Short mmCIF file of C-alpha atoms in Angstrom, two decimals:
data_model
loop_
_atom_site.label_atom_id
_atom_site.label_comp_id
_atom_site.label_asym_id
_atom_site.label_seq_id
_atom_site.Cartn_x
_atom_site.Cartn_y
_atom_site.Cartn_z
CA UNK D 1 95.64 155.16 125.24
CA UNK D 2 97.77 156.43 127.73
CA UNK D 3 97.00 155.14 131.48
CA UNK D 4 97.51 156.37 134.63
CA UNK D 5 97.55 155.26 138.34
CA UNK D 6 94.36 156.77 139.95
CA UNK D 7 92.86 157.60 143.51
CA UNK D 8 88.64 157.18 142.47
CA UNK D 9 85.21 157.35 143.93
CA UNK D 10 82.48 154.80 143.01
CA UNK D 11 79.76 155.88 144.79
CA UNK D 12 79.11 159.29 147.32
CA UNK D 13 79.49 157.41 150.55
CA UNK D 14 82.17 155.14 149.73
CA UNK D 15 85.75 155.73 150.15
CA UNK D 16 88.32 156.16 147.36
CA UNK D 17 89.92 153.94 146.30
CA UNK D 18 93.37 152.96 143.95
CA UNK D 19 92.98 151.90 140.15
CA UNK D 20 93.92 152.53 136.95
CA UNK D 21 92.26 155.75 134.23
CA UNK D 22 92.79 155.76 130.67
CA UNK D 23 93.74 158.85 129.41
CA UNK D 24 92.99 160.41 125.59
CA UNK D 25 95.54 159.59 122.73
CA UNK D 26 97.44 163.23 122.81
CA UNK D 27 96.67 165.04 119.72
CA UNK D 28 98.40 167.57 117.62
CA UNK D 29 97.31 170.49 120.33
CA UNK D 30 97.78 168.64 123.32
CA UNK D 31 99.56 168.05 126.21
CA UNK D 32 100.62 165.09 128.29
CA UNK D 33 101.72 166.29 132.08
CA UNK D 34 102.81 163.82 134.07
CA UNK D 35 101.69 164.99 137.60
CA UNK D 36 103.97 166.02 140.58
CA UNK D 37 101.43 167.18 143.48
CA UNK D 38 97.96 168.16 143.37
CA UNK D 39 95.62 169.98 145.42
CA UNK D 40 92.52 168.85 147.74
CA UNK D 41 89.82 170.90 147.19
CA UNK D 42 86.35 171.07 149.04
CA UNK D 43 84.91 171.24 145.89
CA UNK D 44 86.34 167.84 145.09
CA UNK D 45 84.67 166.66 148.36
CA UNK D 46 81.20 168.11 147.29
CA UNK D 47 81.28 167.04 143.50
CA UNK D 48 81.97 163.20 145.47
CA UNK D 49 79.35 163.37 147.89
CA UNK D 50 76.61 164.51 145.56
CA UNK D 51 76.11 167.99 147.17
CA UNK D 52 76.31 169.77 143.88
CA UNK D 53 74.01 167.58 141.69
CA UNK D 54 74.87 163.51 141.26
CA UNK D 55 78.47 162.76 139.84
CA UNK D 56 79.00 160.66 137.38
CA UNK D 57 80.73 157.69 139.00
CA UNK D 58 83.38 156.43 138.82
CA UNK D 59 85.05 159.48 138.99
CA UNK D 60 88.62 160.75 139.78
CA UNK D 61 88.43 164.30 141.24
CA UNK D 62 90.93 166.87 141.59
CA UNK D 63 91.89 170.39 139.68
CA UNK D 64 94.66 171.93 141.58
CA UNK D 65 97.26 170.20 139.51
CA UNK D 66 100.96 170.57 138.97
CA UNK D 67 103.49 168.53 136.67
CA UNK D 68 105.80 168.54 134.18
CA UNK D 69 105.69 168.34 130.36
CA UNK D 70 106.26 164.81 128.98
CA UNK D 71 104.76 164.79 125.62
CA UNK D 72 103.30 167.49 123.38
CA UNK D 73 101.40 167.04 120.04
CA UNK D 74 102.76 168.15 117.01
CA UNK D 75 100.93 171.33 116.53
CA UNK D 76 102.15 172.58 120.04
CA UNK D 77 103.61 175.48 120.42
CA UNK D 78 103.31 177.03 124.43
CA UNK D 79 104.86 174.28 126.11
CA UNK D 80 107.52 172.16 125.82
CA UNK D 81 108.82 168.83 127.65
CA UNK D 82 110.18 169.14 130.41
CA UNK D 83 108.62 172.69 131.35
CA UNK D 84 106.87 172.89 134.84
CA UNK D 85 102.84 173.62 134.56
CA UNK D 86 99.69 173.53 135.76
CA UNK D 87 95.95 172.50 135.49
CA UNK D 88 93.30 174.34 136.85
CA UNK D 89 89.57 174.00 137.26
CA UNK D 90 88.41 173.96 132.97
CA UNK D 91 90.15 171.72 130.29
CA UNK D 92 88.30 172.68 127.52
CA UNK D 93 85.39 175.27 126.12
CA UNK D 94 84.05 176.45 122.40
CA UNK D 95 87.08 179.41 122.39
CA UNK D 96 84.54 180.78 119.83
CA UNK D 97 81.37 182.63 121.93
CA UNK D 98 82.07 186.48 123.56
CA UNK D 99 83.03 185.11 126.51
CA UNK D 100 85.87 182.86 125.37
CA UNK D 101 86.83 185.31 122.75
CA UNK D 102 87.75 187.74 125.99
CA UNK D 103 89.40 185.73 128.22
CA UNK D 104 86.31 184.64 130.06
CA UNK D 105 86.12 180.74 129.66
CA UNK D 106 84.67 179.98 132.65
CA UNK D 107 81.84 181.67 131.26
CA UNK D 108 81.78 179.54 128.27
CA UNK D 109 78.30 180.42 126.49
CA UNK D 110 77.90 176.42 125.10
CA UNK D 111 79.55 175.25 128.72
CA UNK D 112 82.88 175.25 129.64
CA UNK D 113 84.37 171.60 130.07
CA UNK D 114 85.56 171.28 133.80
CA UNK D 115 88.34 169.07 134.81
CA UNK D 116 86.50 166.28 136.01
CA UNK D 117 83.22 165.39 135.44
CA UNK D 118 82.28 166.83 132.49
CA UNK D 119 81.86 164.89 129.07
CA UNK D 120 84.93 165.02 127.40
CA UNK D 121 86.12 166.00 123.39
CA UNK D 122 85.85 162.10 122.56
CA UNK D 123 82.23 161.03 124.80
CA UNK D 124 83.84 160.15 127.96
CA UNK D 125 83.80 161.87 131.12
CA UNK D 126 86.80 163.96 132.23
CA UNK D 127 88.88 162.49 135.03
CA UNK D 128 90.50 164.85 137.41
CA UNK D 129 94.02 164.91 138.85
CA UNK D 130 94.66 163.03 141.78
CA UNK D 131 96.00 160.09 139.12
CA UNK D 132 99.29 160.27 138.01
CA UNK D 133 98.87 162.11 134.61
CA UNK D 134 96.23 163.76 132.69
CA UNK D 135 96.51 165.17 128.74
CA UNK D 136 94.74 168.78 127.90
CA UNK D 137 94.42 170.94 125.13
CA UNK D 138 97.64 173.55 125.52
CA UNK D 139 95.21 176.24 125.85
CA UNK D 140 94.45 175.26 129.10
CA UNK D 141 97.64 174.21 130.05
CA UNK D 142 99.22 177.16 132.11
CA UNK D 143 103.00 177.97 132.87
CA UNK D 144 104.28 177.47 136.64
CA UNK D 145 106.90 180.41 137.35
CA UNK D 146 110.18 179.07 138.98
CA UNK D 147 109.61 181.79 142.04
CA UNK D 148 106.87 179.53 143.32
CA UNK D 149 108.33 176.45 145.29
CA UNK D 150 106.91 173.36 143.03
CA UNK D 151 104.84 171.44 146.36
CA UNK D 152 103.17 174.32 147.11
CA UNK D 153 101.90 175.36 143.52
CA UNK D 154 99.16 173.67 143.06
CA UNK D 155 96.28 175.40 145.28
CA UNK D 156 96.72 178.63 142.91
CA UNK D 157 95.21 176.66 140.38
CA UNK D 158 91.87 176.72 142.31
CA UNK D 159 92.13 178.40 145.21
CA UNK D 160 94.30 181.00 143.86
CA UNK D 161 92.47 182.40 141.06
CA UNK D 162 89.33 182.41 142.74
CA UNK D 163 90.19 184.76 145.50
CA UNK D 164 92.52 187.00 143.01
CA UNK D 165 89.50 187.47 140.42
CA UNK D 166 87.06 189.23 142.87
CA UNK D 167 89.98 190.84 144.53
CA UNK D 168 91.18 192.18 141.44
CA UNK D 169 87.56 192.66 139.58
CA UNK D 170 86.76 195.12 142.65
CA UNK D 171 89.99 196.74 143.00
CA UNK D 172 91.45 195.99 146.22
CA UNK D 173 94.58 197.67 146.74
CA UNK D 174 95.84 200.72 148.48
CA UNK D 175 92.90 202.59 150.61
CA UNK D 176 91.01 199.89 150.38
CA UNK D 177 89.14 198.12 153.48
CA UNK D 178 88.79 194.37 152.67
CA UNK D 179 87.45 191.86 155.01
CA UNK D 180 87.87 188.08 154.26
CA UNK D 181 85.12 185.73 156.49
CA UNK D 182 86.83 182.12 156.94
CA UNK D 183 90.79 181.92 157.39
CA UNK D 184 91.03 178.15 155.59
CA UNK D 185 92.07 177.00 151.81
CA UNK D 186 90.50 180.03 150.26
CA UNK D 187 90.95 182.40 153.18
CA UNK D 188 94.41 182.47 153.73
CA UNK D 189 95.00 183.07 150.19
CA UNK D 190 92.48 185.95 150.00
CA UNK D 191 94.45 187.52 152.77
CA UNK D 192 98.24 186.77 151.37
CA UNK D 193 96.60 188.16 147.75
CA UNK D 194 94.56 191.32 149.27
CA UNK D 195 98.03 192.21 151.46
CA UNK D 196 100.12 192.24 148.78
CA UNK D 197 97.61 194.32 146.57
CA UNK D 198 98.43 196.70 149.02
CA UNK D 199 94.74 196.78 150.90
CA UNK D 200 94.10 196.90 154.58
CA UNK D 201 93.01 193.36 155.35
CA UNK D 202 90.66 192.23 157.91
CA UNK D 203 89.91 188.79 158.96
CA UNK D 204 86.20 187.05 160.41
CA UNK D 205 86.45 184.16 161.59
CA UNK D 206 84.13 182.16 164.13
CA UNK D 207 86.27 182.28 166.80
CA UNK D 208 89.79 183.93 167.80
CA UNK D 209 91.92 180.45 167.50
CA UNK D 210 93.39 181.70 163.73
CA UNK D 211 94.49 185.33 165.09
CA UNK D 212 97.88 184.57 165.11
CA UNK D 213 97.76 183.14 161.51
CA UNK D 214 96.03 186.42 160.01
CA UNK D 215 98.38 188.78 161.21
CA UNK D 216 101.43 186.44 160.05
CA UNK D 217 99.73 185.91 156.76
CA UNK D 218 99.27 189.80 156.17
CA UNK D 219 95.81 191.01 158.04
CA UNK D 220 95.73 194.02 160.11
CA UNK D 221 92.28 193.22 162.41
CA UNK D 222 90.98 190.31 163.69
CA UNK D 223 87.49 189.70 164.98
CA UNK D 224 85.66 186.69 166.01
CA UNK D 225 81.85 186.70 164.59
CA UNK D 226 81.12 184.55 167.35
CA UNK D 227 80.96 187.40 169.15
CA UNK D 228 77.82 189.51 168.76
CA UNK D 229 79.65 192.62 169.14
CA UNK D 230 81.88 192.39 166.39
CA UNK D 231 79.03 193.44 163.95
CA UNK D 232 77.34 196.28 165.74
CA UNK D 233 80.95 197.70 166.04
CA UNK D 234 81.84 197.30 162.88
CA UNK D 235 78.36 198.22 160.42
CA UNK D 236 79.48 200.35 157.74
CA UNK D 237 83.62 200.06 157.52
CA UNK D 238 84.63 198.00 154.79
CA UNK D 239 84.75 198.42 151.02
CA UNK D 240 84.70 194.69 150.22
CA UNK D 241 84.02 191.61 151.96
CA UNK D 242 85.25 188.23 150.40
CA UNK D 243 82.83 185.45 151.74
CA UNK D 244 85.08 181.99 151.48
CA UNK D 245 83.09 179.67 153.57
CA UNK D 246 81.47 176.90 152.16
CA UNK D 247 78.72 176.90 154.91
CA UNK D 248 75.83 178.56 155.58
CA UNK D 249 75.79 181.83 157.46
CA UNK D 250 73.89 185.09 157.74
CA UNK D 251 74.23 187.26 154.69
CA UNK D 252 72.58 190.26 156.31
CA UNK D 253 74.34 190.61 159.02
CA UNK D 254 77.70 190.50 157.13
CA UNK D 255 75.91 192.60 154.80
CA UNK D 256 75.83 195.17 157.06
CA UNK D 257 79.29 195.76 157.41
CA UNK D 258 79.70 196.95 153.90
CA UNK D 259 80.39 200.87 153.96
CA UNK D 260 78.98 203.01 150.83
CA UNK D 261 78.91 201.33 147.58
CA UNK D 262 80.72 198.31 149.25
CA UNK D 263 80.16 194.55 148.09
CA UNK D 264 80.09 191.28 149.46
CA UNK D 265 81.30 188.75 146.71
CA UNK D 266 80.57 185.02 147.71
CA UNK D 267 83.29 182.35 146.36
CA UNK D 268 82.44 179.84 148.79
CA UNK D 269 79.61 177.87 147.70
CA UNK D 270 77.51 176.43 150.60
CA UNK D 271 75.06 173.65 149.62
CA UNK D 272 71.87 175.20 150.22
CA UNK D 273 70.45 178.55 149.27
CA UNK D 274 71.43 181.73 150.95
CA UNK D 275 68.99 184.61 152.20
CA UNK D 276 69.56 187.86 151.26
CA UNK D 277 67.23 190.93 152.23
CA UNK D 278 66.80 193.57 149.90
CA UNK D 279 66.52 196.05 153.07
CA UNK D 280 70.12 195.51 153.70
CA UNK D 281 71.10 196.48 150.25
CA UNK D 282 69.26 199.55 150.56
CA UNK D 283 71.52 201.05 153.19
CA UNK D 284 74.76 202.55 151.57
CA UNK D 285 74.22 201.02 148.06
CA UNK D 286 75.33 197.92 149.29
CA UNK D 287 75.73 194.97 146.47
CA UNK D 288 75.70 191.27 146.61
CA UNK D 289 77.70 189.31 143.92
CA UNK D 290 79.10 185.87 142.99
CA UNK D 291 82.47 185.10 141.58
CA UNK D 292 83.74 182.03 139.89
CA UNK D 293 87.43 180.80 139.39
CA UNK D 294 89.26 182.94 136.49
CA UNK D 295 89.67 182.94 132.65
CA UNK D 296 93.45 181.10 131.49
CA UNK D 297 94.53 184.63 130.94
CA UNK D 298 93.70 185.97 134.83
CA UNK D 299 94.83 182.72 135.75
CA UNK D 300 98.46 183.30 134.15
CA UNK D 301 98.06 186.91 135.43
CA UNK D 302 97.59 185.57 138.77
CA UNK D 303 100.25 182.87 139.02
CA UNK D 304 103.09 185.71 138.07
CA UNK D 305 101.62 187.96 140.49
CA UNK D 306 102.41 185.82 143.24
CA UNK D 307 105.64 184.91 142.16
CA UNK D 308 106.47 188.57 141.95
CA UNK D 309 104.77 189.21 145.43
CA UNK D 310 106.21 185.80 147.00
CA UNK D 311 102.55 184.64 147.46
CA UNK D 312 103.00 181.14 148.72
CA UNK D 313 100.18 178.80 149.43
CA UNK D 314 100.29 176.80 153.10
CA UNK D 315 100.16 173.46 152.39
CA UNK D 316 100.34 169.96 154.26
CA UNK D 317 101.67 167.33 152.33
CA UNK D 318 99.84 164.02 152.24
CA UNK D 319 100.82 160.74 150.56
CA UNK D 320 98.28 158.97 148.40
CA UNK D 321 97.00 156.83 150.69
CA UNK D 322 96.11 159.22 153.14
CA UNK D 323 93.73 161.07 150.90
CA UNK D 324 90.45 159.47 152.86
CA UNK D 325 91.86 160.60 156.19
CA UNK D 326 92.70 164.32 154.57
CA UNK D 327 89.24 164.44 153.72
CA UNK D 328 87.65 163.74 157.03
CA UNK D 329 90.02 166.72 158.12
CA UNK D 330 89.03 168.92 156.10
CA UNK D 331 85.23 168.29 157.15
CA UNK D 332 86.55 169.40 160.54
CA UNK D 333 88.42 172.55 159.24
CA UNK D 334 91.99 170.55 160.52
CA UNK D 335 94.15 171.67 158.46
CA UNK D 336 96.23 174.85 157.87
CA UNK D 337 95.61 175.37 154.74
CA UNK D 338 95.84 173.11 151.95
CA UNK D 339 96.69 169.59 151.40
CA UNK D 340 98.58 168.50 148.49
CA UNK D 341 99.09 165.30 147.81
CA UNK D 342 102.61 164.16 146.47
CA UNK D 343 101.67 161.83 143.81
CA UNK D 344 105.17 159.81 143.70
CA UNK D 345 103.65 158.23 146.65
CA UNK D 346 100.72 156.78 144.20
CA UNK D 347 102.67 153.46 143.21
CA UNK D 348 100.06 151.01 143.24
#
């Protein structure tokens, strides 16, 4: 079995640490990447620490990953060695219910198979990417357009698609009022994505320390929700809010800044409950929704877009052993906007 140099986490407090993964034989539709750079996602940081239900440890996280083609099994036909791609968020699903059968495989009716975590084709449980290669199914193998610089690639795999879908599933574009609440991994994205669709982009943040960044990263308005005037002066004016925070905040009040027929979409996924009052739906026809990653189709979609549009993630890049440290700043919101750890560095 093929093995590869991993960063792991053996319990939810501990730190990770360096060892080796063993990877699947690759099979006649699969492919072996061996990985360039991958992305540090909160969710990776939640899935660890237990916040989402108990992980099943030892466990390698990461699904913002970007490589290159170094094997393919006989019965491949998308990719070929040498070609630059990516892994997002799902590895596998039944490509057989409704769902799957239009594009939809995060939707998976029997349970999509996520990129770590999940119990694999062959019993075992999926190991993510911050290791230095990984084998998937070619289905789920997507192709990395030369217009986006390699290092900065790999938050589109998670980040990326998760602020296009809603964007694109309620139509921002020209006319449009879209407000994006949190200016970090998912944020800045949201705004870059909603800018070039062409909509009139607003940022929320807490306080008025990212202004600068929204405007250069394609917002028109700026307010600080620390400030209780923002939402009295701005009830009613937008069309869509993207929530990206992972923390808990006041739905109603954000609520009530959706004009008529407007939606708030949530992407960030806190980890407790959120309130919602029905008496600030009523208002305008307001609706609440939830939106998660992309199918491998909108994912493709999404990854030419920005190479069209010149839609480049921020990143910081991190060697391996720095990964605990990157962590602790993202708890703190220290970073502008992604890390992605360069996995040459990963030579133990």
């Amino acid at each position: 079995m093929p093995s590869a140099r991993a960063y792991t986490a053996t319990s939810a407090t501990a730190p990770l640490t360096p060892g080796t993964l063993h990877r699947r034989e690759v099979g006649p539709r699969d492919v072996l990447v061996d990985i360039a750079w991958v992305g540090i996602c909160h969710s990776d940081i939640h899935t660890v620490r237990g916040e989402w239900g108990t992980a099943p440890y030892p466990l390698t996280v990461g699904h913002e990953i970007v490589g290159v083609v170094a094997e393919v099994g006989a019965e491949v036909t998308r990719h070929h060695v040498g070609d630059r791609v990516g892994v997002g968020c799902l590895v596998d699903s039944c490509r057989d219910c409704d769902h799957c059968r239009a594009d939809q495989e995060q939707f998976c009716r029997k349970g999509a198979m996520e990129t770590y975590g999940s119990t694999d084709r062959n019993g075992s449980i999926t190991q993510g990417g911050y290791a230095t290669r990984i084998v998937v199914d070619e289905h789920f193998v997507l192709r990395v357009p030369s217009g986006i610089p390699f290092e900065t690639a790999a938050p589109l795999l998670c980040a990326g698609i998760t602020t296009y879908s809603p964007l694109r599933r309620w139509n921002a574009g020209p006319g449009r009022r879209v407000a994006v609440v949190g200016l970090g991994g998912l944020g800045h994205l949201a705004v870059k994505l909603a800018h070039a669709m062409g909509a009139e982009v607003t940022v929320l943040s807490r306080t008025a320390g990212k202004r600068d960044d929204a405007g250069r990263l394609g917002a028109r308005h700026f307010h600080a929700t620390s400030d209780p005037e923002t939402f009295d002066r701005l009830e009613s004016t937008f069309d869509l809010i993207i929530n990206t925070v992972s923390a808990e905040i006041d739905l109603n009040a954000y609520l009530s800044l959706l004009d008529l027929d407007g939606t708030l979409v949530n992407v960030g996924a806190p980890p407790h409950d959120l309130t919602v009052s029905l008496f600030t739906l009523l208002p305008n026809r307001r609706s609440f929704a939830g939106s998660l990653i992309g199918g491998l189709r909108e994912t493709q979609e999404m990854l030419d877009f920005c190479a069209a549009h010149r839609v480049i993630p921020e990143v910081e890049i991190i060697a391996a052993d720095q990964i605990n440290d990157a962590w602790a700043r993202v708890l703190d919101s220290d970073v502008r906007y992604r890390f992605v750890i360069d996995i040459s560095t990963m030579t133990h």
